[in-house]
Coordinates of C-alpha atoms and ligand atoms in Angstrom, one line a residue:
M1 CA 0.0 0.1 -0.1
E2 CA 1.1 3.5 -0.6
L3 CA 0.1 7.0 0.0
R4 CA -1.0 9.3 -2.8
K5 CA -1.5 12.9 -3.2
D6 CA -4.7 14.2 -4.9
P7 CA -3.1 17.4 -6.7
I8 CA -6.2 19.2 -7.0
T9 CA -7.9 18.7 -3.5
R10 CA -4.4 18.1 -2.0
S11 CA -5.6 15.3 0.2
W12 CA -3.8 12.2 0.6
V13 CA -5.4 8.6 -0.1
M14 CA -4.0 5.2 0.6
T15 CA -3.9 2.8 -2.5
G16 CA -2.7 -0.5 -3.6
D17 CA -3.7 -3.9 -5.1
E18 CA -3.4 -5.9 -1.6
A19 CA -4.0 -9.8 -1.7
S20 CA -7.2 -10.3 0.3
E21 CA -6.7 -11.4 3.6
P22 CA -7.6 -14.8 5.2
K23 CA -10.8 -14.3 7.4
P24 CA -10.8 -15.3 10.8
R25 CA -12.6 -18.7 11.7
P26 CA -16.0 -17.7 13.1
D27 CA -15.3 -19.8 16.1
A28 CA -11.8 -18.3 16.6
P29 CA -11.8 -17.0 20.4
C30 CA -11.8 -13.0 20.5
P31 CA -8.0 -11.7 20.4
F32 CA -8.7 -9.0 22.4
C33 CA -10.5 -10.6 25.4
S34 CA -7.8 -12.7 26.9
D35 CA -4.1 -12.3 27.7
S36 CA -3.2 -13.7 23.8
T37 CA 0.4 -14.1 23.4
T38 CA -0.4 -13.0 19.7
L39 CA -1.0 -9.3 20.6
H40 CA 1.9 -6.9 20.6
V41 CA 1.0 -4.8 23.6
I42 CA 2.5 -1.3 23.9
A43 CA 0.6 0.4 26.7
K44 CA -1.8 -0.3 29.7
A45 CA -4.1 1.5 31.8
P46 CA -3.8 0.7 35.6
N47 CA -5.4 -2.1 37.1
T48 CA -9.0 -2.3 38.1
P49 CA -9.9 -4.5 41.1
G50 CA -10.0 -8.2 39.7
A51 CA -8.5 -7.5 36.3
A52 CA -5.0 -7.3 34.9
W53 CA -5.7 -4.3 33.1
S54 CA -8.6 -1.5 32.5
A55 CA -7.6 -0.5 28.8
R56 CA -4.8 -1.3 26.8
S57 CA -3.0 -0.5 23.4
V58 CA -1.8 -2.9 21.0
V59 CA -0.3 -2.9 17.5
H60 CA -3.2 -3.7 15.0
P61 CA -2.9 -6.9 13.7
T62 CA -3.1 -6.2 10.2
P63 CA -1.6 -2.2 10.1
L64 CA -2.2 0.1 7.2
Y65 CA 0.8 2.1 8.7
H66 CA 4.1 0.7 9.8
I67 CA 6.6 2.3 12.2
E68 CA 9.7 0.9 10.5
G69 CA 11.3 3.1 7.6
E70 CA 11.4 6.4 6.1
P71 CA 8.4 7.9 4.1
G72 CA 10.2 8.1 1.1
R73 CA 8.2 11.3 -0.2
R74 CA 8.8 11.7 -4.2
G75 CA 7.5 13.2 -7.1
D76 CA 6.0 11.4 -10.3
G77 CA 5.5 14.2 -12.4
L78 CA 3.2 16.6 -11.1
Y79 CA 2.1 13.7 -8.4
D80 CA 3.3 13.4 -5.1
R81 CA 3.6 9.6 -3.2
M82 CA 5.1 8.2 -0.1
H83 CA 5.2 4.7 1.8
S84 CA 2.8 4.3 4.5
V85 CA 4.7 5.0 7.2
G86 CA 3.2 5.7 10.6
A87 CA 1.4 3.7 13.6
H88 CA -1.5 2.0 13.8
E89 CA -2.8 0.7 17.2
V90 CA -6.0 -0.9 18.5
L91 CA -7.2 0.4 21.9
V92 CA -9.0 -2.0 23.9
E93 CA -11.5 0.3 25.7
N94 CA -12.2 -2.6 28.3
P95 CA -11.2 -6.3 29.1
N96 CA -14.7 -7.3 29.1
H97 CA -15.9 -8.3 25.5
D98 CA -19.5 -6.8 26.0
R99 CA -18.9 -3.5 27.9
H100 CA -18.9 -1.0 25.3
L101 CA -18.4 2.8 26.1
W102 CA -22.3 2.9 26.4
R103 CA -22.3 0.4 28.8
A104 CA -19.2 0.9 30.8
S105 CA -18.6 2.9 33.9
D106 CA -17.4 6.3 34.1
E107 CA -14.2 5.1 35.9
E108 CA -13.8 2.6 33.1
I109 CA -14.0 5.3 30.3
A110 CA -11.7 7.6 32.2
H111 CA -9.0 4.8 32.1
F112 CA -9.7 4.4 28.5
L113 CA -9.6 8.1 27.9
R114 CA -6.2 8.5 29.8
L115 CA -4.6 5.7 28.0
A116 CA -5.6 7.5 24.4
A117 CA -4.1 10.6 25.7
E118 CA -1.0 8.9 26.4
R119 CA -0.7 7.1 23.4
I120 CA -1.3 10.3 21.4
L121 CA 1.3 12.2 23.3
D122 CA 3.9 9.4 23.0
L123 CA 3.2 9.2 19.0
K124 CA 3.6 12.8 18.6
R125 CA 7.0 12.7 20.3
D126 CA 8.4 10.6 17.0
P127 CA 9.4 13.4 14.8
R128 CA 8.3 11.9 11.8
I129 CA 4.5 12.0 13.0
K130 CA 2.6 14.9 12.1
Y131 CA -0.9 13.8 13.2
V132 CA -2.3 11.3 15.6
S133 CA -6.1 10.2 14.8
L134 CA -8.2 8.3 17.2
F135 CA -11.4 6.7 15.9
K136 CA -14.2 4.3 16.3
D137 CA -16.3 2.5 13.9
Y138 CA -19.4 0.5 15.3
G139 CA -21.8 -1.5 13.6
K140 CA -21.9 -3.2 10.6
N141 CA -23.0 -0.3 8.3
A142 CA -19.9 1.8 10.1
G143 CA -17.2 -0.8 9.0
Q144 CA -16.7 -2.5 12.5
E145 CA -13.6 -4.6 12.4
F146 CA -13.6 -6.2 15.8
S147 CA -16.6 -7.2 17.7
H148 CA -14.7 -6.4 21.2
P149 CA -14.9 -3.1 22.4
T150 CA -12.0 -1.2 20.6
S151 CA -11.1 2.1 19.3
Q152 CA -8.2 2.7 16.7
I153 CA -5.2 5.2 16.3
T154 CA -3.3 5.9 13.3
A155 CA -0.5 8.5 13.2
T156 CA 0.5 9.8 10.2
M157 CA 3.3 12.0 8.2
F158 CA 0.2 14.1 6.8
V159 CA -2.5 15.9 8.6
P160 CA -6.0 14.4 7.2
R161 CA -7.9 16.4 5.1
R162 CA -10.8 17.4 7.1
V163 CA -8.6 18.5 10.0
L164 CA -6.6 20.6 7.5
Y165 CA -9.8 22.4 6.7
E166 CA -10.5 22.9 10.1
L167 CA -7.3 24.2 11.3
R168 CA -7.2 26.7 8.1
A169 CA -10.4 28.0 8.8
G170 CA -9.7 28.3 12.7
R171 CA -6.9 30.7 11.8
E172 CA -8.7 32.9 8.9
Y173 CA -11.3 33.2 11.8
F174 CA -8.6 34.1 14.5
V175 CA -6.9 36.2 12.0
G176 CA -10.0 38.4 11.5
K177 CA -11.5 38.2 15.1
E178 CA -8.9 37.3 17.6
R179 CA -11.3 34.7 18.8
C180 CA -11.6 31.1 18.5
V181 CA -14.4 30.1 16.2
F182 CA -15.2 27.0 18.3
C183 CA -15.4 29.2 21.6
D184 CA -18.0 31.4 19.5
I185 CA -20.1 28.6 18.5
I186 CA -20.1 27.3 22.3
Q187 CA -21.0 30.7 23.5
Q188 CA -23.7 31.2 20.6
E189 CA -25.0 27.8 21.1
E190 CA -25.3 28.1 24.8
R191 CA -27.3 31.2 24.5
Q192 CA -29.6 30.1 22.0
A193 CA -30.1 26.8 23.5
Q194 CA -31.8 25.1 20.4
R195 CA -28.9 22.7 19.6
V196 CA -27.3 21.8 22.9
I197 CA -28.0 18.1 24.0
E198 CA -26.2 18.3 27.3
V199 CA -23.7 20.2 29.5
R200 CA -21.6 18.3 31.8
G201 CA -19.3 20.2 34.2
D202 CA -16.9 21.6 31.5
Y203 CA -18.2 19.7 28.6
L204 CA -21.1 20.0 26.2
A205 CA -22.8 17.9 23.5
L206 CA -24.4 19.7 20.4
G207 CA -25.8 19.2 17.0
P208 CA -23.8 21.2 14.7
Y209 CA -25.5 23.9 13.0
A210 CA -24.9 22.5 9.6
P211 CA -25.1 18.6 10.1
R212 CA -23.2 16.5 7.5
V213 CA -25.5 13.7 8.5
P214 CA -28.9 13.3 10.6
Y215 CA -27.8 13.3 14.3
E216 CA -24.3 14.4 14.1
T217 CA -23.2 15.5 17.4
W218 CA -20.4 17.0 18.6
I219 CA -18.5 16.9 22.3
L220 CA -16.4 19.8 23.3
P221 CA -14.8 21.2 26.3
R222 CA -16.5 24.6 27.2
N223 CA -13.2 26.2 28.1
H224 CA -10.7 26.7 25.3
D225 CA -8.2 24.1 24.8
S226 CA -6.3 22.9 21.7
S227 CA -5.3 19.4 22.7
F228 CA -7.3 16.6 24.1
E229 CA -3.9 14.8 25.1
R230 CA -3.4 18.0 27.7
T231 CA -6.8 17.6 29.5
G232 CA -6.8 13.9 29.1
L233 CA -3.7 13.6 31.2
N234 CA -3.7 16.4 33.7
K235 CA -7.2 16.5 34.9
P236 CA -8.9 13.5 36.6
G237 CA -12.1 15.7 37.4
L238 CA -12.5 16.5 33.9
R239 CA -11.9 13.3 32.6
M240 CA -14.9 11.7 34.5
N241 CA -17.0 14.6 33.5
L242 CA -16.0 13.9 29.7
A243 CA -16.6 10.0 30.2
A244 CA -20.1 10.5 31.8
L245 CA -21.0 12.7 29.0
L246 CA -19.4 10.4 26.3
R247 CA -21.3 7.6 27.7
R248 CA -24.9 9.4 28.0
T249 CA -24.3 10.8 24.3
L250 CA -23.6 7.3 22.8
Q251 CA -26.9 6.2 24.7
R252 CA -28.8 9.4 23.2
V253 CA -27.6 8.4 19.8
R254 CA -28.2 4.7 20.2
T255 CA -31.9 5.6 20.6
V256 CA -32.0 6.4 16.8
T257 CA -29.5 4.2 15.2
E258 CA -26.6 1.5 16.4
D259 CA -24.2 2.3 14.2
F260 CA -21.9 5.4 14.3
H261 CA -18.4 6.7 13.5
L262 CA -16.6 8.5 16.0
V263 CA -13.7 10.6 15.8
L264 CA -11.3 12.8 18.0
H265 CA -9.8 15.9 16.4
T266 CA -6.9 17.5 18.6
S267 CA -4.1 19.6 17.4
P268 CA -1.4 18.2 15.2
S269 CA 2.1 17.6 16.6
S270 CA 3.5 21.2 17.4
L271 CA 7.0 19.5 17.0
H272 CA 6.8 20.4 13.4
P273 CA 6.1 23.9 13.0
S274 CA 6.1 24.3 9.3
K275 CA 7.7 27.4 7.3
N276 CA 5.0 27.6 4.7
L277 CA 1.7 26.6 6.7
G278 CA 0.3 29.3 8.5
Y279 CA -1.8 27.3 10.5
W280 CA 0.6 26.1 13.0
K281 CA 1.6 29.5 14.4
T282 CA -1.3 30.2 16.7
I283 CA -2.8 26.8 16.8
D284 CA -2.8 26.8 20.4
D285 CA -5.1 29.8 20.4
D286 CA -7.4 29.0 17.2
Y287 CA -7.8 25.5 17.4
H288 CA -10.1 23.9 19.7
W289 CA -10.2 20.0 20.2
H290 CA -13.6 18.0 19.8
I291 CA -15.1 14.6 19.3
E292 CA -17.4 14.1 16.3
I293 CA -19.9 11.4 16.3
M294 CA -21.5 10.7 12.9
P295 CA -24.6 8.2 13.3
V296 CA -25.2 6.0 10.2
V297 CA -29.1 6.2 9.2
P298 CA -28.7 3.9 6.5
S299 CA -32.2 4.9 4.8
K300 CA -31.3 8.6 4.9
A301 CA -27.5 8.5 3.8
K302 CA -28.3 8.5 0.1
S303 CA -28.0 11.7 -1.5
Y304 CA -24.5 13.4 -0.6
T305 CA -21.9 10.8 -1.5
F306 CA -22.4 11.4 -5.4
K307 CA -23.0 15.1 -5.3
E308 CA -20.9 15.9 -2.2
V309 CA -23.2 18.2 -1.0
Y310 CA -24.2 16.9 2.4
Y311 CA -27.8 16.1 2.6
S312 CA -29.6 15.9 6.2
P313 CA -33.3 15.2 6.4
V314 CA -33.5 16.1 10.1
T315 CA -32.5 19.3 11.0
S316 CA -29.9 19.7 14.1
E317 CA -32.5 21.9 16.0
T318 CA -34.9 18.7 15.7
A319 CA -32.0 16.1 16.3
A320 CA -31.1 17.9 19.2
K321 CA -34.4 17.9 21.0
Q322 CA -35.0 14.2 20.2
L323 CA -31.6 13.3 21.6
R324 CA -32.0 15.6 24.5
E325 CA -35.3 14.2 25.6
A326 CA -34.2 10.5 24.7
K327 CA -35.0 8.1 27.5
I328 CA -31.5 6.8 28.6
E329 CA -30.2 4.5 31.1
G330 CA -28.5 7.3 33.2
Ligands
ZN401 ZN1 -13.3 -9.9 23.4
ZN402 ZN1 -11.7 27.8 21.7
ZN403 ZN1 -13.5 18.2 13.7

């Protein structure tokens, strides 16, 4: 597999003619449950009573990115390509096979969040890494890979397109107003109270003004902070509030659909201030970390893929009201 850059949109895509992988036998034991010796464990979160670990990070069994080697970025006429050098880890959220984030305790989720923060920080120390993504796909319509409660981390030598757009837009807004666009959104949303789903301590869940899919939901810190890993590591009280809000928000989303994508957007590695790309200069002031949850509502997902204009047949006001009032477990 290699990475190629679209010369028009400047986004990187991974492509290659890969041999199809052997499918695991349906009766094979879950590799993430036990102390399987086939896994390459990278880090563990502290023990909880009765368990050897509460969350842990392992090398992805079939990684898309490999930590060895150099990117070997090179041109081919007007095109750009490089090897898929980076890191690809599975974050096992919980030792128990069925304790998904919406069923786990806040302590368990907080352990997972702390481990995620540690892994992001550690990967950002690699001078080759520009960005670390944390994401989760759940449900068969969302491309879920493992049945065990897991998220995944990729560390790449480029900033993914959506984050790049956000960084550029955040910086442009900041240049004009000397304010963070996310902070301004939060202020207006709290004032208007139409798209806010829940406030929990220093965190807020809301339906974005212009949703890409029905019931799209963001979770943000209410106080300005560009990097998740800073909060995730330093403030245990905050982590518990975030854990509770994440759990409750996923419970709400699950009253609409089981399948969802979740992605964490945090600031890129600041080890690499770029000379030509302006967005690194004020990043701590103009970027604001957040979690995006994109529910997959199959019958309504039809229109946008071809036209590339997002189409959401439910407004965020209606969606937020429905999610706010949803009966959840607590
Ligand atoms: Zn399992
Ligand atoms: Zn902000
Ligand atoms: Zn984002």
